[in-house]
Amino acid sequence: DEIGGEYGVENGVVAGEEAGEVFGHQPLWAKGLEHVLAQLREAGHNLADVAAISGSGQQHGTVYLNSQAAAGLAKLDPARTLEEQVQAWLARPTSPIWQDSSTTRELGEVVDAIGRERFFELTGNAPFERFSGPQIRKVFRQQPEVYAATRHVALVSSFMASVLAGRLAPWDEGDASGTHLLDIATKKLHPELLAATAEDLESRLLPVAPAAAEAGKISPYFVERFGFSPECRVILFSGDNPCSLIGLGLLAPGQAALSLGTSDTLFACTAEPRRSWEGAVFASPDGIHYMSLLCKANGSLARERVRKECGFDWTEFAEALGRTPPGNDGAMMLPYFVPEITPKTIGPVVRLRGFAAEERDRYCRAVIEAQAMSLRIRSEYLGGIRAITATGGASANKAILQIFADVLDCPVSILETTNSAALGAALRACHSRRNAAGTKCSWYDVAKPFTEPLATVQPRSAAAYTEPLAQFREFEDEFTGA
Ligand code: ADP
C-alpha cells in the first residue's frame, strides 16, 4: 500500500466494478520488484553473488500480454523503470487474481461443456470460481477486444519470471495445476479443457514445463540496474501453495502441514494425484510428488469468535483447554460462523451439543476439537499423514497444537521460518541450479538445514477420540447436508 496508493490499490488489490471482482496491478508488481531489489542492495547484499532466482506467485491470477510484450521483455531499457515499461505490454491494465469470485457463470459453462465427472477426472479438482480458466473465459466472453489483443496469457508466477528473464516464461506444473486447464495425470494442458475455456487459447500459451526448468539468464536490465551477474539464472516461478510445500520440507508422502491462519489449511505431499470433491490437488514443484489440500474457512475466525465470547485472552483460552479432558465429556460443536468450504455449507452453521456457551472451558475445547475432527475425518484423502508441521498465527499456541496432535494422531512440529512460500522458492532455485551445474544434490540435502523442527508436540490421547470422531461425523453430516 505504501507504494500503491496512486493506482487505487488497497490491501494489495484493486476492487472491480462487478460483485466479486478483485484485480492485481502489474505495473505496481514491477515497481514492487524493483523496490525489493533496491532494499536488498541497500541492506548490503551483493546481488552479483546470486547464482539463481526463483519465486512464489499467488496462485490462479492471469495476466493478459499483448503483441508488444515479447519484444519489450527482450529489450528492457535500463534507463527507464520497469513500472513504466510494463504498461505497454498489457492487453488490459489490471488482471483477475485468486480472490476474484465473479466467474460463476464462466465456470458453469466450462463444466457443462466437459461434464462434471470428466472435468473432475481430468483436472483432479472440483470446479472453483477462483481458478485461472474461468477468469480467462470471462475476459474472452466479456471483453472480446481485450482477448483479441492478448498474444499471451501469463500466470502471476510466469509473468514475474518473464520480467526477470527478459523473455516469456512458461507456466510451471505446480501453478498450472491451479488453472483448470491441466490434465493432472500427464501434467500437460488438455485440449478439451482449453477448447471449453476460450477460442484459440492454445496459441496464447507456452507448453507447461517442470518447475525446475530455467526461464533463461537474468535480463541485462537487472545486471545494469542492480549489479546481478549476467550468469545468474532465472528458474521458473511456481504458485505460493506449491512453493510452501517445499519451504516446509514436505518432500515425502505422509508429511503434512497445518496452516492455522484466518482460515485453516491442511495439506500433504502425496505419491500420486489424489482427487476429492472437497479438496484441491496440485503437482509438487519437486517434479515427483503431488500436493493435496483441504481448506476450512472457519479457522482463527472461529477461534477468535469463541475466545472473545468467553472474554479470554489467548493464555486464558489455553488454560481452559487444559482444564477440559480430550473428548470434552461428550460436548461438541459445529463452528461454522461464516459459510464453510469444507464441508460446504450454504450459510453459517453454528450448533452446540451437550453443553451451553456459558460453559466457557467446554466451549473453548469444543471449537478446537471440531476443527481438528472435521479435518481428521477427511485426512484419508491426504494419503495417510505421519507428521505435521504447523504454521500460522495459532501455531504459537501449544494447547491448540496438542489437540490437533491427539485428534490427528501424529506429532505436530513448528519451524523457525514463517515465510515458507518464499523459502520454498529459494530452495527450488538452489536445487535446480546445483543439479543443472553438475553438483548432484537431493531435495533433502537442500531443504533439511532450513526445515528442522524447533519444537514438537507428541500425541498423548489419540485413543480418547475414537468414539467422539464417530459422533462428530454424524453430527456434522446431519447439519451440513453431506
Ligand atoms: P493470516 O495470515 O491468515 O492473516 P495468521 O497466520 O497471521 O493469519 O494468523 C493470525 C491469527 O492468529 C489471528 O487472527 C489470531 O486469531 C491467531 N493467533 C495469534 N496468536 C494466537 C495464539 N496465541 N493462540 C491462538 N491463536 C492466535
Short mmCIF file of C-alpha atoms and ligand atoms in Angstrom, two decimals:
data_model
loop_
_atom_site.label_atom_id
_atom_site.label_comp_id
_atom_site.label_asym_id
_atom_site.label_seq_id
_atom_site.Cartn_x
_atom_site.Cartn_y
_atom_site.Cartn_z
CA ASP A 1 0.00 0.00 0.00
CA GLU A 2 2.92 2.28 0.76
CA ILE A 3 3.81 2.36 -2.96
CA GLY A 4 0.43 1.52 -4.50
CA GLY A 5 -1.85 4.30 -3.32
CA GLU A 6 -1.56 6.23 -6.57
CA TYR A 7 -3.10 3.33 -8.54
CA GLY A 8 -6.12 2.94 -6.28
CA VAL A 9 -4.61 -0.22 -4.81
CA GLU A 10 -5.77 -1.06 -1.31
CA ASN A 11 -4.51 -4.08 0.64
CA GLY A 12 -2.59 -5.04 -2.48
CA VAL A 13 -5.63 -5.25 -4.79
CA VAL A 14 -7.93 -3.18 -6.97
CA ALA A 15 -11.66 -3.74 -6.46
CA GLY A 16 -13.59 -4.25 -9.72
CA GLU A 17 -16.99 -2.80 -10.56
CA GLU A 18 -18.86 -6.10 -10.63
CA ALA A 19 -19.56 -8.00 -7.40
CA GLY A 20 -16.71 -10.37 -6.60
CA GLU A 21 -14.18 -8.81 -8.99
CA VAL A 22 -10.70 -8.41 -7.48
CA PHE A 23 -7.72 -7.41 -9.60
CA GLY A 24 -3.95 -7.23 -9.35
CA HIS A 25 -1.94 -4.40 -10.83
CA GLN A 26 1.09 -5.37 -12.92
CA PRO A 27 2.92 -2.01 -13.05
CA LEU A 28 2.72 -1.99 -9.27
CA TRP A 29 4.11 -5.54 -9.11
CA ALA A 30 7.00 -4.35 -11.32
CA LYS A 31 7.54 -1.38 -9.02
CA GLY A 32 7.43 -3.72 -6.02
CA LEU A 33 10.07 -5.97 -7.55
CA GLU A 34 12.44 -3.04 -8.09
CA HIS A 35 11.68 -1.79 -4.58
CA VAL A 36 12.65 -5.15 -3.06
CA LEU A 37 15.84 -5.45 -5.11
CA ALA A 38 16.86 -1.91 -4.14
CA GLN A 39 16.22 -2.75 -0.48
CA LEU A 40 18.38 -5.87 -0.73
CA ARG A 41 21.20 -3.80 -2.15
CA GLU A 42 20.80 -1.11 0.47
CA ALA A 43 20.91 -3.77 3.16
CA GLY A 44 24.43 -4.60 1.92
CA HIS A 45 23.74 -7.76 -0.12
CA ASN A 46 25.95 -8.18 -3.16
CA LEU A 47 23.50 -9.27 -5.84
CA ALA A 48 26.44 -10.33 -8.07
CA ASP A 49 26.72 -13.38 -5.77
CA VAL A 50 23.24 -14.64 -6.62
CA ALA A 51 23.56 -17.78 -8.77
CA ALA A 52 19.84 -18.36 -9.38
CA ILE A 53 16.48 -16.78 -8.62
CA SER A 54 13.07 -18.36 -8.41
CA GLY A 55 9.87 -17.08 -6.91
CA SER A 56 6.46 -17.80 -5.49
CA GLY A 57 3.45 -16.09 -7.04
CA GLN A 58 -0.05 -16.06 -5.62
CA GLN A 59 -1.85 -18.91 -7.40
CA HIS A 60 -4.58 -18.63 -10.04
CA GLY A 61 -4.23 -14.99 -11.24
CA THR A 62 -3.95 -14.37 -15.01
CA VAL A 63 -2.07 -11.61 -16.88
CA TYR A 64 -3.03 -10.62 -20.43
CA LEU A 65 0.05 -9.68 -22.50
CA ASN A 66 -0.22 -8.06 -25.93
CA SER A 67 1.89 -8.47 -29.06
CA GLN A 68 4.50 -5.98 -27.83
CA ALA A 69 5.33 -7.93 -24.69
CA ALA A 70 7.86 -10.42 -26.10
CA ALA A 71 9.89 -7.70 -27.86
CA GLY A 72 9.56 -5.33 -24.90
CA LEU A 73 10.84 -8.00 -22.49
CA ALA A 74 13.81 -8.73 -24.76
CA LYS A 75 14.96 -5.11 -24.87
CA LEU A 76 14.20 -3.71 -21.45
CA ASP A 77 15.73 -0.25 -21.23
CA PRO A 78 17.83 0.22 -18.06
CA ALA A 79 17.35 4.00 -18.33
CA ARG A 80 13.62 3.63 -17.62
CA THR A 81 11.76 1.97 -14.76
CA LEU A 82 10.10 -1.44 -15.13
CA GLU A 83 6.85 0.06 -13.94
CA GLU A 84 6.76 2.36 -16.93
CA GLN A 85 7.79 -0.27 -19.49
CA VAL A 86 5.36 -2.96 -18.33
CA GLN A 87 2.34 -0.76 -19.09
CA ALA A 88 2.98 -1.01 -22.85
CA TRP A 89 2.70 -4.83 -22.80
CA LEU A 90 -0.72 -5.24 -21.21
CA ALA A 91 -3.88 -6.06 -23.13
CA ARG A 92 -5.76 -4.91 -20.03
CA PRO A 93 -4.35 -2.70 -17.28
CA THR A 94 -5.22 -4.99 -14.37
CA SER A 95 -5.74 -8.73 -14.00
CA PRO A 96 -8.05 -11.03 -12.05
CA ILE A 97 -6.41 -12.76 -9.06
CA TRP A 98 -7.28 -15.63 -6.70
CA GLN A 99 -9.70 -13.51 -4.68
CA ASP A 100 -11.88 -12.90 -7.74
CA SER A 101 -15.07 -14.92 -7.34
CA SER A 102 -17.01 -13.25 -10.16
CA THR A 103 -16.74 -16.16 -12.60
CA THR A 104 -19.62 -18.43 -11.54
CA ARG A 105 -21.22 -18.24 -14.97
CA GLU A 106 -18.00 -18.99 -16.86
CA LEU A 107 -17.07 -21.84 -14.53
CA GLY A 108 -20.51 -23.35 -15.06
CA GLU A 109 -20.14 -23.09 -18.83
CA VAL A 110 -16.79 -24.88 -18.80
CA VAL A 111 -18.07 -27.64 -16.51
CA ASP A 112 -21.23 -28.10 -18.60
CA ALA A 113 -19.20 -28.35 -21.80
CA ILE A 114 -16.89 -31.03 -20.37
CA GLY A 115 -19.25 -32.83 -17.98
CA ARG A 116 -18.79 -32.64 -14.22
CA GLU A 117 -17.25 -36.08 -13.70
CA ARG A 118 -14.93 -35.75 -16.68
CA PHE A 119 -13.83 -32.29 -15.51
CA PHE A 120 -13.01 -33.71 -12.05
CA GLU A 121 -11.20 -36.70 -13.54
CA LEU A 122 -9.09 -34.56 -15.86
CA THR A 123 -8.17 -31.64 -13.60
CA GLY A 124 -8.10 -33.56 -10.29
CA ASN A 125 -10.02 -30.64 -8.80
CA ALA A 126 -13.60 -29.82 -8.05
CA PRO A 127 -14.70 -26.71 -10.00
CA PHE A 128 -13.54 -23.49 -8.29
CA GLU A 129 -14.52 -19.98 -9.46
CA ARG A 130 -11.16 -18.53 -8.48
CA PHE A 131 -9.05 -20.79 -10.72
CA SER A 132 -7.48 -19.30 -13.87
CA GLY A 133 -9.52 -20.97 -16.64
CA PRO A 134 -12.84 -19.33 -15.68
CA GLN A 135 -11.03 -15.97 -15.40
CA ILE A 136 -9.74 -16.36 -18.96
CA ARG A 137 -13.21 -17.36 -20.18
CA LYS A 138 -14.68 -14.24 -18.61
CA VAL A 139 -12.23 -11.98 -20.46
CA PHE A 140 -12.89 -13.93 -23.68
CA ARG A 141 -16.66 -13.56 -23.26
CA GLN A 142 -16.99 -10.07 -21.78
CA GLN A 143 -14.05 -8.30 -23.40
CA PRO A 144 -13.58 -9.79 -26.88
CA GLU A 145 -11.36 -6.86 -27.91
CA VAL A 146 -9.03 -7.50 -24.96
CA TYR A 147 -8.92 -11.20 -25.74
CA ALA A 148 -8.18 -10.47 -29.40
CA ALA A 149 -5.32 -8.18 -28.35
CA THR A 150 -3.95 -10.86 -25.99
CA ARG A 151 -0.99 -12.63 -27.54
CA HIS A 152 -0.02 -14.49 -24.39
CA VAL A 153 -1.73 -15.36 -21.11
CA ALA A 154 0.67 -15.48 -18.17
CA LEU A 155 0.06 -16.52 -14.56
CA VAL A 156 1.29 -14.25 -11.77
CA SER A 157 4.26 -16.59 -11.33
CA SER A 158 5.20 -16.86 -15.02
CA PHE A 159 4.74 -13.11 -15.51
CA MET A 160 7.29 -12.28 -12.82
CA ALA A 161 9.73 -14.92 -14.13
CA SER A 162 9.30 -13.42 -17.63
CA VAL A 163 10.20 -9.95 -16.38
CA LEU A 164 13.35 -11.19 -14.65
CA ALA A 165 14.46 -13.34 -17.59
CA GLY A 166 13.53 -10.78 -20.25
CA ARG A 167 11.59 -13.40 -22.21
CA LEU A 168 8.25 -15.18 -21.98
CA ALA A 169 8.48 -17.89 -19.33
CA PRO A 170 6.20 -20.95 -19.37
CA TRP A 171 3.79 -21.90 -16.58
CA ASP A 172 5.30 -24.48 -14.24
CA GLU A 173 3.45 -27.70 -13.42
CA GLY A 174 2.63 -26.66 -9.84
CA ASP A 175 0.96 -23.37 -10.63
CA ALA A 176 -0.60 -24.77 -13.82
CA SER A 177 -2.45 -27.30 -11.62
CA GLY A 178 -4.49 -24.37 -10.30
CA THR A 179 -5.79 -23.30 -13.70
CA HIS A 180 -8.44 -25.94 -14.52
CA LEU A 181 -6.56 -26.32 -17.81
CA LEU A 182 -4.04 -29.00 -16.81
CA ASP A 183 -4.55 -32.74 -17.12
CA ILE A 184 -3.25 -33.66 -13.67
CA ALA A 185 -2.29 -37.19 -14.78
CA THR A 186 0.03 -36.09 -17.62
CA LYS A 187 0.84 -32.58 -16.29
CA LYS A 188 0.10 -31.16 -19.74
CA LEU A 189 -2.51 -28.67 -20.90
CA HIS A 190 -5.53 -30.63 -22.06
CA PRO A 191 -7.12 -29.78 -25.42
CA GLU A 192 -10.69 -30.40 -24.15
CA LEU A 193 -10.21 -28.01 -21.24
CA LEU A 194 -8.60 -25.39 -23.46
CA ALA A 195 -11.38 -25.64 -26.03
CA ALA A 196 -14.12 -25.33 -23.40
CA THR A 197 -12.45 -22.25 -21.89
CA ALA A 198 -11.80 -19.92 -24.83
CA GLU A 199 -11.26 -19.97 -28.58
CA ASP A 200 -7.71 -20.28 -29.76
CA LEU A 201 -6.33 -20.45 -26.25
CA GLU A 202 -3.55 -22.90 -27.03
CA SER A 203 -1.83 -20.40 -29.37
CA ARG A 204 -1.72 -17.95 -26.46
CA LEU A 205 0.10 -20.34 -24.12
CA LEU A 206 3.55 -21.89 -23.94
CA PRO A 207 3.73 -25.63 -23.15
CA VAL A 208 3.75 -26.20 -19.37
CA ALA A 209 7.25 -27.03 -18.06
CA PRO A 210 8.65 -28.67 -14.91
CA ALA A 211 9.23 -26.16 -12.11
CA ALA A 212 12.96 -26.90 -12.17
CA ALA A 213 13.30 -25.62 -15.75
CA GLU A 214 15.20 -22.42 -16.46
CA ALA A 215 13.42 -19.41 -17.91
CA GLY A 216 16.86 -18.18 -19.03
CA LYS A 217 19.68 -15.99 -17.78
CA ILE A 218 18.71 -12.83 -15.97
CA SER A 219 17.85 -9.88 -18.23
CA PRO A 220 20.71 -7.35 -18.78
CA TYR A 221 18.30 -4.81 -17.30
CA PHE A 222 18.86 -6.24 -13.79
CA VAL A 223 22.60 -6.65 -14.39
CA GLU A 224 22.87 -2.97 -15.20
CA ARG A 225 20.47 -1.58 -12.58
CA PHE A 226 21.11 -3.88 -9.63
CA GLY A 227 24.54 -5.42 -10.24
CA PHE A 228 23.44 -9.05 -10.83
CA SER A 229 25.92 -11.35 -12.57
CA PRO A 230 24.99 -11.89 -16.25
CA GLU A 231 25.32 -15.64 -15.47
CA CYS A 232 22.55 -15.56 -12.86
CA ARG A 233 19.73 -17.96 -13.90
CA VAL A 234 16.03 -17.45 -13.55
CA ILE A 235 14.29 -20.71 -12.59
CA LEU A 236 10.56 -20.93 -13.31
CA PHE A 237 8.43 -19.42 -10.59
CA SER A 238 5.66 -21.53 -9.08
CA GLY A 239 2.48 -20.88 -7.09
CA ASP A 240 2.50 -19.96 -3.40
CA ASN A 241 0.90 -23.24 -2.27
CA PRO A 242 3.32 -25.48 -4.21
CA CYS A 243 6.29 -23.37 -3.05
CA SER A 244 5.27 -23.62 0.58
CA LEU A 245 5.18 -27.43 0.24
CA ILE A 246 8.94 -27.27 -0.42
CA GLY A 247 9.59 -24.48 2.11
CA LEU A 248 8.01 -26.58 4.86
CA GLY A 249 10.13 -29.57 3.86
CA LEU A 250 7.22 -31.76 2.71
CA LEU A 251 9.25 -33.92 0.37
CA ALA A 252 7.89 -37.42 1.01
CA PRO A 253 4.38 -38.89 1.19
CA GLY A 254 3.00 -38.82 4.73
CA GLN A 255 4.45 -35.37 5.52
CA ALA A 256 1.79 -32.73 6.01
CA ALA A 257 1.41 -29.12 7.07
CA LEU A 258 -1.32 -27.44 9.04
CA SER A 259 -1.63 -23.72 8.47
CA LEU A 260 -3.65 -22.15 11.28
CA GLY A 261 -4.38 -18.71 9.83
CA THR A 262 -7.62 -16.83 9.33
CA SER A 263 -8.69 -19.98 7.52
CA ASP A 264 -7.12 -23.37 8.31
CA THR A 265 -5.42 -25.43 5.64
CA LEU A 266 -4.17 -28.99 5.90
CA PHE A 267 -2.02 -30.14 3.01
CA ALA A 268 0.28 -33.04 2.35
CA CYS A 269 2.82 -34.44 -0.02
CA THR A 270 1.36 -37.48 -1.80
CA ALA A 271 2.77 -40.10 -4.16
CA GLU A 272 0.01 -39.75 -6.74
CA PRO A 273 -2.68 -37.16 -7.51
CA ARG A 274 -5.49 -37.87 -5.02
CA ARG A 275 -8.83 -36.45 -6.06
CA SER A 276 -11.51 -35.23 -3.67
CA TRP A 277 -14.59 -33.14 -4.31
CA GLU A 278 -13.69 -31.30 -1.11
CA GLY A 279 -10.02 -30.63 -1.77
CA ALA A 280 -7.57 -29.34 -4.33
CA VAL A 281 -4.64 -31.16 -5.88
CA PHE A 282 -1.50 -29.63 -7.39
CA ALA A 283 1.70 -31.08 -8.86
CA SER A 284 4.58 -30.61 -6.43
CA PRO A 285 7.36 -28.42 -7.82
CA ASP A 286 9.77 -31.18 -6.73
CA GLY A 287 8.82 -32.76 -10.06
CA ILE A 288 7.97 -36.10 -8.41
CA HIS A 289 5.12 -35.79 -5.95
CA TYR A 290 1.72 -34.11 -5.64
CA MET A 291 0.14 -31.84 -3.11
CA SER A 292 -3.36 -32.39 -1.75
CA LEU A 293 -5.01 -29.63 0.21
CA LEU A 294 -8.08 -29.14 2.40
CA CYS A 295 -9.18 -25.66 3.39
CA LYS A 296 -11.57 -24.66 6.18
CA ALA A 297 -12.86 -21.09 6.12
CA ASN A 298 -13.60 -21.08 9.86
CA GLY A 299 -10.08 -21.23 11.30
CA SER A 300 -8.81 -18.40 13.50
CA LEU A 301 -12.02 -16.68 12.56
CA ALA A 302 -13.97 -19.20 14.69
CA ARG A 303 -11.31 -19.49 17.42
CA GLU A 304 -11.28 -15.70 17.82
CA ARG A 305 -15.05 -15.62 17.95
CA VAL A 306 -15.26 -18.16 20.78
CA ARG A 307 -12.32 -16.61 22.66
CA LYS A 308 -13.97 -13.18 22.57
CA GLU A 309 -17.39 -14.52 23.59
CA CYS A 310 -15.69 -16.10 26.61
CA GLY A 311 -13.85 -12.85 27.42
CA PHE A 312 -10.49 -14.69 27.43
CA ASP A 313 -7.08 -13.74 26.11
CA TRP A 314 -5.05 -16.48 24.38
CA THR A 315 -3.34 -17.53 27.62
CA GLU A 316 -6.71 -17.96 29.35
CA PHE A 317 -8.04 -19.78 26.30
CA ALA A 318 -5.10 -22.22 26.53
CA GLU A 319 -5.75 -22.67 30.28
CA ALA A 320 -9.38 -23.51 29.51
CA LEU A 321 -8.18 -26.23 27.14
CA GLY A 322 -6.00 -27.55 29.96
CA ARG A 323 -8.97 -27.78 32.36
CA THR A 324 -11.05 -29.95 30.00
CA PRO A 325 -10.43 -33.60 29.02
CA PRO A 326 -9.91 -34.98 25.49
CA GLY A 327 -13.38 -35.66 24.09
CA ASN A 328 -14.83 -32.82 26.20
CA ASP A 329 -17.12 -35.24 28.11
CA GLY A 330 -19.26 -35.54 25.00
CA ALA A 331 -19.71 -31.79 24.42
CA MET A 332 -19.24 -30.82 20.77
CA MET A 333 -20.00 -28.03 18.35
CA LEU A 334 -20.15 -27.09 14.69
CA PRO A 335 -18.23 -23.79 14.50
CA TYR A 336 -19.17 -22.53 11.03
CA PHE A 337 -19.72 -18.86 11.82
CA VAL A 338 -19.22 -17.98 8.12
CA PRO A 339 -20.27 -20.30 5.25
CA GLU A 340 -17.85 -23.21 5.33
CA ILE A 341 -15.87 -24.56 2.37
CA THR A 342 -15.09 -27.98 3.92
CA PRO A 343 -17.70 -29.31 4.48
CA LYS A 344 -19.59 -27.00 2.16
CA THR A 345 -22.45 -25.16 3.88
CA ILE A 346 -24.88 -22.72 2.31
CA GLY A 347 -24.87 -20.25 5.19
CA PRO A 348 -23.42 -20.16 8.69
CA VAL A 349 -23.94 -23.34 10.75
CA VAL A 350 -23.31 -22.99 14.48
CA ARG A 351 -24.62 -25.78 16.73
CA LEU A 352 -23.72 -26.77 20.28
CA ARG A 353 -24.45 -30.28 21.57
CA GLY A 354 -24.25 -31.42 25.17
CA PHE A 355 -23.34 -28.04 26.68
CA ALA A 356 -24.13 -24.30 26.63
CA ALA A 357 -21.89 -21.43 25.52
CA GLU A 358 -21.82 -20.15 29.12
CA GLU A 359 -19.68 -23.19 30.00
CA ARG A 360 -16.65 -21.35 28.77
CA ASP A 361 -13.98 -24.05 29.20
CA ARG A 362 -16.01 -26.60 27.29
CA TYR A 363 -16.81 -24.01 24.62
CA CYS A 364 -13.10 -23.37 24.02
CA ARG A 365 -12.28 -27.06 23.72
CA ALA A 366 -15.32 -27.69 21.54
CA VAL A 367 -14.24 -25.24 18.84
CA ILE A 368 -10.72 -26.68 18.55
CA GLU A 369 -11.86 -30.31 18.69
CA ALA A 370 -14.45 -29.60 15.98
CA GLN A 371 -11.81 -28.10 13.68
CA ALA A 372 -9.43 -30.97 14.27
CA MET A 373 -12.07 -33.72 13.96
CA SER A 374 -13.52 -32.26 10.79
CA LEU A 375 -10.05 -32.42 9.21
CA ARG A 376 -9.33 -35.89 10.63
CA ILE A 377 -12.47 -37.30 9.02
CA ARG A 378 -11.18 -36.16 5.64
CA SER A 379 -7.47 -36.77 6.16
CA GLU A 380 -7.55 -40.12 4.39
CA TYR A 381 -7.70 -38.11 1.19
CA LEU A 382 -4.26 -36.77 2.05
CA GLY A 383 -2.84 -40.27 1.78
CA GLY A 384 -2.16 -41.12 5.43
CA ILE A 385 -0.41 -38.47 7.48
CA ARG A 386 2.59 -39.39 9.64
CA ALA A 387 3.93 -35.97 10.66
CA ILE A 388 2.56 -32.44 10.63
CA THR A 389 4.33 -29.10 10.52
CA ALA A 390 2.18 -26.28 11.90
CA THR A 391 2.37 -22.66 10.75
CA GLY A 392 0.22 -19.53 11.02
CA GLY A 393 -0.81 -17.38 13.98
CA ALA A 394 -2.41 -20.09 16.13
CA SER A 395 0.62 -22.38 15.82
CA ALA A 396 2.10 -20.27 18.64
CA ASN A 397 -0.44 -21.94 20.97
CA LYS A 398 0.82 -25.28 22.27
CA ALA A 399 -2.51 -26.24 23.86
CA ILE A 400 -4.18 -25.92 20.46
CA LEU A 401 -1.43 -27.94 18.79
CA GLN A 402 -1.84 -30.68 21.42
CA ILE A 403 -5.48 -31.17 20.43
CA PHE A 404 -4.60 -31.35 16.73
CA ALA A 405 -1.81 -33.86 17.54
CA ASP A 406 -4.23 -36.01 19.58
CA VAL A 407 -7.11 -35.91 17.10
CA LEU A 408 -4.95 -36.40 14.00
CA ASP A 409 -2.84 -38.92 15.92
CA CYS A 410 0.56 -37.71 14.80
CA PRO A 411 3.33 -35.42 16.01
CA VAL A 412 2.91 -31.71 15.26
CA SER A 413 6.08 -29.60 14.92
CA ILE A 414 6.79 -25.93 14.44
CA LEU A 415 9.63 -24.46 12.37
CA GLU A 416 11.73 -21.35 12.67
CA THR A 417 10.66 -19.86 9.34
CA THR A 418 7.32 -18.15 8.94
CA ASN A 419 7.75 -17.35 5.26
CA SER A 420 7.58 -20.83 3.81
CA ALA A 421 6.47 -19.92 0.27
CA ALA A 422 9.42 -17.56 -0.31
CA LEU A 423 11.79 -20.02 1.36
CA GLY A 424 10.45 -22.81 -0.88
CA ALA A 425 11.13 -20.70 -3.97
CA ALA A 426 14.72 -20.05 -2.84
CA LEU A 427 15.27 -23.76 -2.14
CA ARG A 428 13.90 -24.60 -5.59
CA ALA A 429 16.32 -22.15 -7.20
CA CYS A 430 19.21 -23.73 -5.31
CA HIS A 431 18.18 -27.32 -6.13
CA SER A 432 17.62 -26.60 -9.80
CA ARG A 433 20.83 -24.63 -10.32
CA ARG A 434 23.08 -27.02 -8.42
CA ASN A 435 21.80 -30.02 -10.34
CA ALA A 436 22.00 -28.21 -13.68
CA ALA A 437 25.60 -27.19 -12.88
CA GLY A 438 26.50 -30.84 -12.23
CA THR A 439 26.57 -30.80 -8.40
CA LYS A 440 24.16 -33.65 -7.75
CA CYS A 441 22.08 -32.83 -4.69
CA SER A 442 18.85 -34.20 -3.31
CA TRP A 443 15.82 -32.24 -2.15
CA TYR A 444 16.62 -33.49 1.31
CA ASP A 445 20.16 -32.00 1.19
CA VAL A 446 18.82 -28.64 0.09
CA ALA A 447 15.77 -28.33 2.34
CA LYS A 448 16.80 -30.06 5.58
CA PRO A 449 19.00 -27.32 7.08
CA PHE A 450 16.11 -24.86 6.74
CA THR A 451 13.22 -27.06 7.81
CA GLU A 452 14.39 -28.63 11.09
CA PRO A 453 11.65 -28.56 13.77
CA LEU A 454 12.07 -26.05 16.59
CA ALA A 455 9.70 -27.97 18.84
CA THR A 456 7.37 -30.97 18.54
CA VAL A 457 4.12 -31.85 20.31
CA GLN A 458 3.54 -35.62 20.51
CA PRO A 459 0.07 -37.19 20.52
CA ARG A 460 -0.89 -38.22 24.07
CA SER A 461 -4.57 -39.12 23.97
CA ALA A 462 -5.36 -40.28 20.44
CA ALA A 463 -7.39 -43.27 21.68
CA ALA A 464 -9.79 -40.93 23.52
CA TYR A 465 -11.07 -39.68 20.16
CA THR A 466 -12.29 -42.96 18.61
CA GLU A 467 -15.83 -42.54 19.90
CA PRO A 468 -16.00 -38.71 19.62
CA LEU A 469 -14.88 -38.94 15.98
CA ALA A 470 -17.76 -41.26 15.09
CA GLN A 471 -20.23 -39.00 16.89
CA PHE A 472 -18.83 -35.85 15.35
CA ARG A 473 -19.07 -37.30 11.85
CA GLU A 474 -22.81 -37.93 12.35
CA PHE A 475 -23.33 -34.52 13.92
CA GLU A 476 -21.59 -32.75 11.05
CA ASP A 477 -23.36 -34.78 8.37
CA GLU A 478 -26.71 -34.00 9.96
CA PHE A 479 -26.29 -30.23 9.68
CA THR A 480 -24.13 -29.81 6.59
CA GLY A 481 -26.25 -31.88 4.24
CA ALA A 482 -23.39 -34.24 3.31
P1 ADP B 1 -3.44 -14.85 8.13
O1 ADP B 1 -2.07 -14.99 7.54
O2 ADP B 1 -4.44 -15.81 7.60
O3 ADP B 1 -3.96 -13.45 8.23
P2 ADP B 1 -2.05 -15.52 10.58
O4 ADP B 1 -1.43 -16.82 10.25
O5 ADP B 1 -1.19 -14.31 10.65
O6 ADP B 1 -3.32 -15.27 9.65
O7 ADP B 1 -2.81 -15.69 11.97
C1 ADP B 1 -3.46 -14.63 12.58
C2 ADP B 1 -4.35 -15.19 13.64
O8 ADP B 1 -3.59 -15.89 14.60
C3 ADP B 1 -5.08 -14.15 14.44
O9 ADP B 1 -6.31 -13.86 13.86
C4 ADP B 1 -5.27 -14.82 15.79
O10 ADP B 1 -6.57 -15.34 15.87
C5 ADP B 1 -4.33 -16.01 15.76
N1 ADP B 1 -3.45 -16.05 16.93
C6 ADP B 1 -2.44 -15.22 17.25
N2 ADP B 1 -1.87 -15.60 18.41
C7 ADP B 1 -2.53 -16.70 18.84
C8 ADP B 1 -2.41 -17.58 19.96
N3 ADP B 1 -1.51 -17.40 20.92
N4 ADP B 1 -3.27 -18.61 20.04
C9 ADP B 1 -4.20 -18.82 19.09
N5 ADP B 1 -4.35 -18.03 18.02
C10 ADP B 1 -3.52 -16.99 17.89
#
